[in-house]
Coordinates of C-alpha atoms in Angstrom, one line a residue:
Chain A
A892 CA 90.7 92.5 120.8
Q893 CA 94.3 92.9 119.7
S894 CA 96.4 90.1 120.6
V895 CA 99.6 88.1 119.8
S896 CA 99.5 84.3 120.2
Q897 CA 102.6 82.1 120.7
H898 CA 101.3 78.6 120.8
N899 CA 104.5 76.8 121.9
H900 CA 105.1 77.5 125.4
H901 CA 108.1 75.2 125.9
V902 CA 110.3 73.8 123.3
I903 CA 113.2 71.4 123.8
L904 CA 115.8 70.6 121.0
S905 CA 119.0 69.1 120.5
E906 CA 121.9 71.0 119.2
A907 CA 122.0 71.3 115.4
A908 CA 118.2 70.7 115.2
S909 CA 116.0 73.2 113.2
L910 CA 113.9 75.6 115.0
E911 CA 110.6 77.2 114.2
L912 CA 108.5 79.1 116.8
G913 CA 105.0 80.2 115.8
C914 CA 103.5 83.7 116.2
N915 CA 100.2 84.8 115.1
Y916 CA 98.6 88.2 115.6
S917 CA 95.0 89.5 115.4
Y918 CA 95.2 93.0 114.1
G919 CA 93.3 94.8 111.4
G920 CA 95.3 97.1 109.3
T921 CA 99.1 97.5 109.0
V922 CA 101.2 96.2 111.7
N923 CA 104.9 96.0 112.5
L924 CA 106.2 92.7 113.9
F925 CA 109.2 91.9 116.1
W926 CA 110.9 89.1 117.8
Y927 CA 112.8 89.6 121.0
V928 CA 115.0 87.2 122.9
Q929 CA 115.5 87.1 126.6
Y930 CA 118.5 85.0 127.8
P931 CA 118.2 83.6 131.5
G932 CA 118.5 86.4 133.9
Q933 CA 118.9 89.1 131.2
H934 CA 116.7 91.8 129.6
L935 CA 115.0 91.5 126.3
Q936 CA 116.9 92.2 123.2
L937 CA 115.7 92.7 119.7
L938 CA 116.3 89.8 117.3
L939 CA 114.6 91.1 114.2
K940 CA 111.7 93.3 113.0
Y941 CA 109.5 93.5 110.0
F942 CA 107.9 96.7 108.8
S943 CA 107.3 96.3 105.0
G944 CA 108.9 94.9 101.9
D945 CA 110.5 91.5 101.7
P946 CA 108.4 89.3 104.0
L947 CA 111.5 87.2 104.9
V948 CA 113.5 89.1 107.5
K949 CA 116.9 88.1 108.6
G950 CA 118.1 89.0 112.1
I951 CA 121.1 88.6 114.4
K952 CA 122.6 85.2 115.3
G953 CA 121.3 83.4 112.3
F954 CA 117.7 83.9 113.0
E955 CA 115.0 84.7 110.4
A956 CA 111.3 85.3 110.3
E957 CA 108.7 85.1 107.6
F958 CA 105.7 87.5 107.6
I959 CA 102.6 85.6 105.9
K960 CA 99.9 88.2 105.7
S961 CA 97.2 85.7 104.7
K962 CA 97.9 83.6 107.9
F963 CA 98.5 86.6 110.2
S964 CA 101.7 84.8 111.1
F965 CA 105.3 85.8 111.8
N966 CA 107.2 82.6 112.6
L967 CA 110.8 82.6 113.8
R968 CA 113.2 80.1 112.4
K969 CA 116.8 79.0 112.7
P970 CA 118.3 76.2 110.7
S971 CA 120.5 74.9 113.4
V972 CA 120.3 75.8 117.0
Q973 CA 123.1 76.0 119.5
W974 CA 123.2 75.5 123.2
S975 CA 123.6 79.3 123.6
D976 CA 120.2 79.8 122.0
T977 CA 118.6 78.6 125.2
A978 CA 116.3 81.6 126.1
E979 CA 112.8 82.8 126.1
Y980 CA 111.6 84.3 122.8
F981 CA 108.8 86.9 122.5
C982 CA 106.8 87.9 119.5
A983 CA 105.4 91.4 119.5
A984 CA 103.2 93.5 117.2
L985 CA 102.9 97.2 116.9
R986 CA 100.1 99.0 115.0
T987 CA 101.7 101.3 112.4
G988 CA 102.2 104.8 113.9
T989 CA 102.0 103.8 117.6
Y990 CA 104.6 102.8 120.1
K991 CA 102.5 100.4 122.2
Y992 CA 103.6 96.8 121.8
I993 CA 101.4 93.9 122.3
F994 CA 103.7 91.0 123.3
G995 CA 103.0 87.3 123.1
T996 CA 103.4 85.2 126.2
G997 CA 106.8 83.9 125.2
T998 CA 108.2 80.5 124.2
R999 CA 110.9 79.0 126.4
L1000 CA 113.5 77.2 124.4
K1001 CA 115.9 74.8 125.8
V1002 CA 118.7 73.5 123.6
L1003 CA 120.4 70.3 124.9
A1004 CA 124.1 70.1 124.3
Chain B
D408 CA 126.3 104.2 125.4
A409 CA 125.6 102.7 128.6
G410 CA 122.2 101.6 127.6
V411 CA 119.0 101.9 129.7
I412 CA 120.0 101.8 133.3
Q413 CA 117.7 100.6 136.1
S414 CA 118.1 100.5 139.8
P415 CA 118.1 98.7 142.0
R416 CA 118.6 95.3 140.4
H417 CA 116.9 93.6 143.3
E418 CA 114.5 94.8 145.9
V419 CA 113.0 92.9 148.7
T420 CA 110.5 94.7 150.8
E421 CA 107.7 94.0 153.3
M422 CA 104.1 94.3 152.4
G423 CA 102.8 97.8 153.0
Q424 CA 106.2 99.6 152.3
E425 CA 106.8 102.1 149.6
V426 CA 108.9 100.9 146.8
T427 CA 110.6 103.2 144.1
L428 CA 112.1 101.9 141.0
R429 CA 114.4 104.0 138.8
C430 CA 115.2 104.3 135.2
K431 CA 117.6 106.2 133.1
P432 CA 116.8 106.0 129.4
I433 CA 119.4 106.2 126.5
S434 CA 120.3 109.8 125.8
G435 CA 118.3 111.1 123.0
H436 CA 115.5 108.6 123.3
D437 CA 112.2 110.4 123.8
Y438 CA 109.9 107.5 124.6
L439 CA 110.1 105.7 127.8
F440 CA 108.2 102.5 128.9
W441 CA 107.5 100.7 132.1
Y442 CA 106.8 96.9 131.7
R443 CA 106.0 94.3 134.4
Q444 CA 106.8 90.7 133.7
T445 CA 105.3 87.8 135.7
M446 CA 105.0 84.0 134.9
M447 CA 101.2 84.3 135.0
R448 CA 100.8 87.4 132.8
G449 CA 103.8 87.7 130.8
L450 CA 105.0 91.2 129.8
E451 CA 102.4 93.9 130.5
L452 CA 102.9 97.6 129.5
L453 CA 102.1 99.7 132.6
I454 CA 102.7 103.2 131.2
Y455 CA 104.7 105.0 128.6
F456 CA 106.0 108.5 128.2
N457 CA 106.8 110.8 125.2
N458 CA 109.0 113.8 125.9
N459 CA 108.5 113.3 129.5
V460 CA 104.6 113.4 129.2
P461 CA 102.6 110.4 130.2
I462 CA 100.8 109.1 127.0
D463 CA 99.1 105.9 128.1
D464 CA 98.9 104.7 131.6
S465 CA 95.9 102.3 131.0
G466 CA 98.1 99.5 132.1
M467 CA 98.7 100.8 135.5
P468 CA 97.0 98.3 137.7
E469 CA 95.7 100.6 140.3
D470 CA 96.1 103.7 142.4
R471 CA 98.9 102.3 144.4
F472 CA 101.1 102.5 141.2
S473 CA 102.4 106.0 140.0
A474 CA 105.0 106.9 137.5
K475 CA 106.8 110.1 136.9
M476 CA 109.3 111.5 134.5
P477 CA 110.6 114.8 135.7
N478 CA 113.2 115.2 132.9
A479 CA 114.4 113.4 129.8
S480 CA 117.0 111.4 131.6
F481 CA 115.1 110.0 134.6
S482 CA 111.9 108.1 135.5
T483 CA 110.4 106.5 138.6
L484 CA 107.7 103.9 139.2
K485 CA 106.4 104.0 142.7
I486 CA 104.3 101.5 144.5
Q487 CA 102.7 102.6 147.7
P488 CA 101.8 100.5 149.5
S489 CA 103.3 97.4 148.1
E490 CA 101.6 94.0 148.2
P491 CA 103.0 90.5 147.6
R492 CA 101.0 90.3 144.3
D493 CA 103.3 93.1 143.1
S494 CA 106.2 90.8 143.1
A495 CA 107.6 90.7 139.5
V496 CA 110.4 91.9 137.3
Y497 CA 109.9 95.5 136.3
F498 CA 111.5 96.5 133.0
C499 CA 112.2 100.0 131.6
A500 CA 112.7 100.5 127.9
S501 CA 113.4 103.4 125.7
T502 CA 113.4 104.3 122.0
R503 CA 113.7 107.2 119.7
A504 CA 110.8 108.6 117.7
G505 CA 110.7 106.8 114.3
N506 CA 112.6 103.8 115.7
Y507 CA 110.1 101.2 116.8
G508 CA 112.7 98.8 118.3
Y509 CA 112.9 99.2 122.1
T510 CA 116.1 99.0 124.1
F511 CA 115.3 97.4 127.4
G512 CA 117.1 97.8 130.8
S513 CA 118.2 94.9 132.9
G514 CA 115.2 95.0 135.0
T515 CA 114.4 95.3 138.7
R516 CA 113.4 92.1 140.5
L517 CA 110.8 93.1 143.2
T518 CA 109.9 90.7 145.9
V519 CA 107.2 91.8 148.4
V520 CA 107.0 89.6 151.5

């Protein structure tokens, strides 16, 4: 079955620490990959997306993600987190040509000031 | 651009009552999606429309749920009769053909008591 896995459910970091959130997908064929962020009490917002080309994708707010096809992974990274990055982060996959996302279960990040 | 507009923001209703959630997509977006978010199940796609036509309703949990899109600027999700297990945050999202990043609304937090 098609799925997106986020193995870290809760992450706690201190400000200025580096962040890496894992995302693995199980799809055959070509996929498009996304990271969304949901700040407390707010809606989901698109952080970055990968369609093709350079596997290192840069998004908003200093986030980046690397697509590693051989590992079926699309991990999210940020070199130095801030308190304002406290949020829930969702990885999502989309089979090329479709509009039906499969979301991961999300990772709750808490950044301590 | 006002974004995707959902109403109401919060709804508390008694079991057995009919609930109607509303969504206004971004003008020019021809895809509209309804998602449900719970702690237990994460984000679930309920149904999505293209040009006002339902394309995939396989995520609608049961016959108590129905969704309509009478025109390009309005959609409703109805639950009748509502049950406590329907308590969740319901998100509407929209996008334009060829643009696979969604814009989400602020959600409706539904509590069925």
